Coordinates of C-alpha atoms and ligand atoms in Angstrom, one line a residue:
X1 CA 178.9 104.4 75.8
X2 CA 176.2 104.6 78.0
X3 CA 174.6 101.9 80.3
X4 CA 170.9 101.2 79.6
X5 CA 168.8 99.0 82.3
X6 CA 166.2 96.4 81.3
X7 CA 164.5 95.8 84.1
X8 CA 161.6 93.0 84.7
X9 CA 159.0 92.7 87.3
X10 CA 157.0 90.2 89.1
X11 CA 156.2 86.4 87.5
X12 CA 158.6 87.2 84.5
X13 CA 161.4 85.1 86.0
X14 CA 158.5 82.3 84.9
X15 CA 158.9 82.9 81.1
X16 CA 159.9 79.8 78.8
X17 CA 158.1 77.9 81.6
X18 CA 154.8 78.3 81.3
X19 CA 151.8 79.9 79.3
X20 CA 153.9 80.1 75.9
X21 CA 150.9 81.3 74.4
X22 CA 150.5 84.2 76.1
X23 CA 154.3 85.1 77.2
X24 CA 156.2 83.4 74.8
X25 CA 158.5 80.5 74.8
X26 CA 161.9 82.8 75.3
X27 CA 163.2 83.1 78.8
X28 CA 164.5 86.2 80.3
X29 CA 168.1 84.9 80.1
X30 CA 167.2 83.9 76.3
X31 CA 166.0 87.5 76.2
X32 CA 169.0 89.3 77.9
X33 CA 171.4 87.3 75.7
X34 CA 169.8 88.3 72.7
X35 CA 170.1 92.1 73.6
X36 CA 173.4 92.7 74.8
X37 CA 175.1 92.5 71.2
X38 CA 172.6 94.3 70.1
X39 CA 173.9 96.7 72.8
X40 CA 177.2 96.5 71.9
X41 CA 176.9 97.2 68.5
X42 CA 175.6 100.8 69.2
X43 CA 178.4 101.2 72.1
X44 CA 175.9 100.4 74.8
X45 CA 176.1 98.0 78.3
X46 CA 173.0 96.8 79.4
X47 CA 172.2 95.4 83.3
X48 CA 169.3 93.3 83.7
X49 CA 167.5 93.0 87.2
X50 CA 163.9 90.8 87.6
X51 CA 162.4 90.6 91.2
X52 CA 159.3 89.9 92.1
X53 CA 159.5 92.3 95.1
X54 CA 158.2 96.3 94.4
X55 CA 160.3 97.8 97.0
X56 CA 163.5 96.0 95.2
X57 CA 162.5 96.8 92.3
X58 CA 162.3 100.5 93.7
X59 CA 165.8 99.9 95.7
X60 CA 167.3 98.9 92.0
X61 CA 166.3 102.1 90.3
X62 CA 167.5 104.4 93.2
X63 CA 170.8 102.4 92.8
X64 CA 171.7 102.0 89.5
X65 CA 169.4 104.6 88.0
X66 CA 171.7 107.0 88.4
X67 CA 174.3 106.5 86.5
X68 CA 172.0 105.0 84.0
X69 CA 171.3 106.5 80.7
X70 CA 168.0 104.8 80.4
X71 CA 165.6 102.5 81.4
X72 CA 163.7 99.2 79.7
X73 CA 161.2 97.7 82.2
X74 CA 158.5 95.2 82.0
X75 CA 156.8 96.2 85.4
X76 CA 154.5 93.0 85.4
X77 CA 151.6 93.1 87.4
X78 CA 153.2 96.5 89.0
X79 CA 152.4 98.5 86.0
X80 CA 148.9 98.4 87.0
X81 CA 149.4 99.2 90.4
X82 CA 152.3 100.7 91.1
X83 CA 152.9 104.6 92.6
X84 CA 156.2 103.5 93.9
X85 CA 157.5 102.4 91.4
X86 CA 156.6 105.1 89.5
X87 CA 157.8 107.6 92.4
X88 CA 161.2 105.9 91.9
X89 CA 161.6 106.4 88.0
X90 CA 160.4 110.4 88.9
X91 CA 162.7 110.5 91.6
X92 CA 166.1 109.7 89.5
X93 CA 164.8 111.1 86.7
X94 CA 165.2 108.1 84.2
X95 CA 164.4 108.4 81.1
X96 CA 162.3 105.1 80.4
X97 CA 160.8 102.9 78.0
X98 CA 157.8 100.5 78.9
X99 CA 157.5 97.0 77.5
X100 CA 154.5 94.3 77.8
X101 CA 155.0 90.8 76.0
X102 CA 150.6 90.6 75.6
X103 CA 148.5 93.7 74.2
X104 CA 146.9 94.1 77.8
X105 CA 144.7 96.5 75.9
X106 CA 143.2 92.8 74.2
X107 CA 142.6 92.0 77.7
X108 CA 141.0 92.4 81.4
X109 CA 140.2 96.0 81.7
X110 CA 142.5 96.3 85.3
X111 CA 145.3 95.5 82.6
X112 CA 144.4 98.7 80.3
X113 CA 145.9 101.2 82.7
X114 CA 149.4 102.0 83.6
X115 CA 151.1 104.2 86.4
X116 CA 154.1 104.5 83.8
X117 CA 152.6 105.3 80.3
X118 CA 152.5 109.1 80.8
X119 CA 156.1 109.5 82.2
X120 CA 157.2 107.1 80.0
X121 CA 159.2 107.6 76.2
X122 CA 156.6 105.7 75.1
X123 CA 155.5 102.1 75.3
X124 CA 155.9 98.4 73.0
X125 CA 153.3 96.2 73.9
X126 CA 151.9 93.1 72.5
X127 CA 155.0 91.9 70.4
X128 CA 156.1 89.1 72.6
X129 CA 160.2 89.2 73.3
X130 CA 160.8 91.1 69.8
X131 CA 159.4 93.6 72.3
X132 CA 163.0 94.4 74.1
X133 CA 164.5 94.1 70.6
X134 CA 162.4 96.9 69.3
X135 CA 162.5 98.8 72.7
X136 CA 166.3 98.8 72.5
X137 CA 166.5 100.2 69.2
X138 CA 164.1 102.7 70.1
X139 CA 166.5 103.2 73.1
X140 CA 169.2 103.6 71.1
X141 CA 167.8 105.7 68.3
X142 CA 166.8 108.0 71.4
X143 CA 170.3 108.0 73.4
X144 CA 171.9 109.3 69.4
X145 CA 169.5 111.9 69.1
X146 CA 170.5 113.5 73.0
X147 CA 174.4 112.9 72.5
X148 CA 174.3 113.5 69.1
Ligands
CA2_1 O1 152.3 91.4 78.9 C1 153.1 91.7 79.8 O2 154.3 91.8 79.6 C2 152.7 91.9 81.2 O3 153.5 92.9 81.8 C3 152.8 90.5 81.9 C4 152.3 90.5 83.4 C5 150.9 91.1 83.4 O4 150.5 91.2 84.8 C6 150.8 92.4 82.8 O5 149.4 92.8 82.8 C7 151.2 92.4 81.3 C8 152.4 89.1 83.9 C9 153.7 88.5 83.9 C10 153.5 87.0 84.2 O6 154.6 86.3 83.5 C11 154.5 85.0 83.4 C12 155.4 84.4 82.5 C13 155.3 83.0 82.3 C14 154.3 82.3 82.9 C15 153.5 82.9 83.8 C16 153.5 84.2 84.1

């Protein structure tokens, strides 16, 4: 069993409110249900955290990251702009895969770079919520392969 984060960053407590064309018509909580049986069903827990705050995003992952096996995070806006948050995943040493509902490589250029990518498992972008479905089998295809 191990305990996988999925953690969201800033304007994402918004989704299934507004701009359903770009973000989807899902909320998070719609999104977090859907992923803890899939969870379960490969022995996993999952703990789901959204602020739109960095430092509590950071104060999250120095708290929980831990005892974490892995991380799923949507940074938001942060991905584009965030050392600390980046600092943080370094500094627990999470193994962590990034998640963006829109292909921000369709869109502004500010959006095309992320302080995560390179540190990161690797990335799901531009599938809408089947995002964290996809992320969380990669997840778990990934925690298999290390425990074995
Ligand atoms: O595509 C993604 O998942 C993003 O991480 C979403 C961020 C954006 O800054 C990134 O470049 C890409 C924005 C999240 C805003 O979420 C909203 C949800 C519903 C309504 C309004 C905003």
């Amino acid at each position: 069993m191990a305990r996988i984060l999925v953690l969201h960053g800033p304007n994402l407590n918004l989704l299934g409110t507004r701009e359903p064309g770009l973000y989807g018509s899902m909320s998070l909580t719609d999104i977090h249900q859907a992923l803890v049986p899939l969870a379960a069903a490969a022995g996993h827990v999952l703990d789901t955290f959204q602020s739109n705050h960095e430092g509590a995003l950071v104060e999250y992952i120095q708290q929980h990251g831990v005892g974490a096996a892995l991380l799923i995070i949507n940074p938001g806006a942060y991905t584009h702009t965030s050392v600390a948050l980046r600092d943080a995943i370094l500094g627990v040493g999470l193994p962590t895969i990034e998640v963006h509902l829109s292909n921000v490589h369709q869109r502004e250029p500010f959006r095309h770079h992320s302080y995560l990518a390179d540190i990161a498992l690797g990335q799901v972008i531009g599938f809408g919520h089947h995002g964290y479905s996809l992320a969380l089998q990669a997840a778990c295809h990934w925690l298999t392969q290390q425990t074995g």
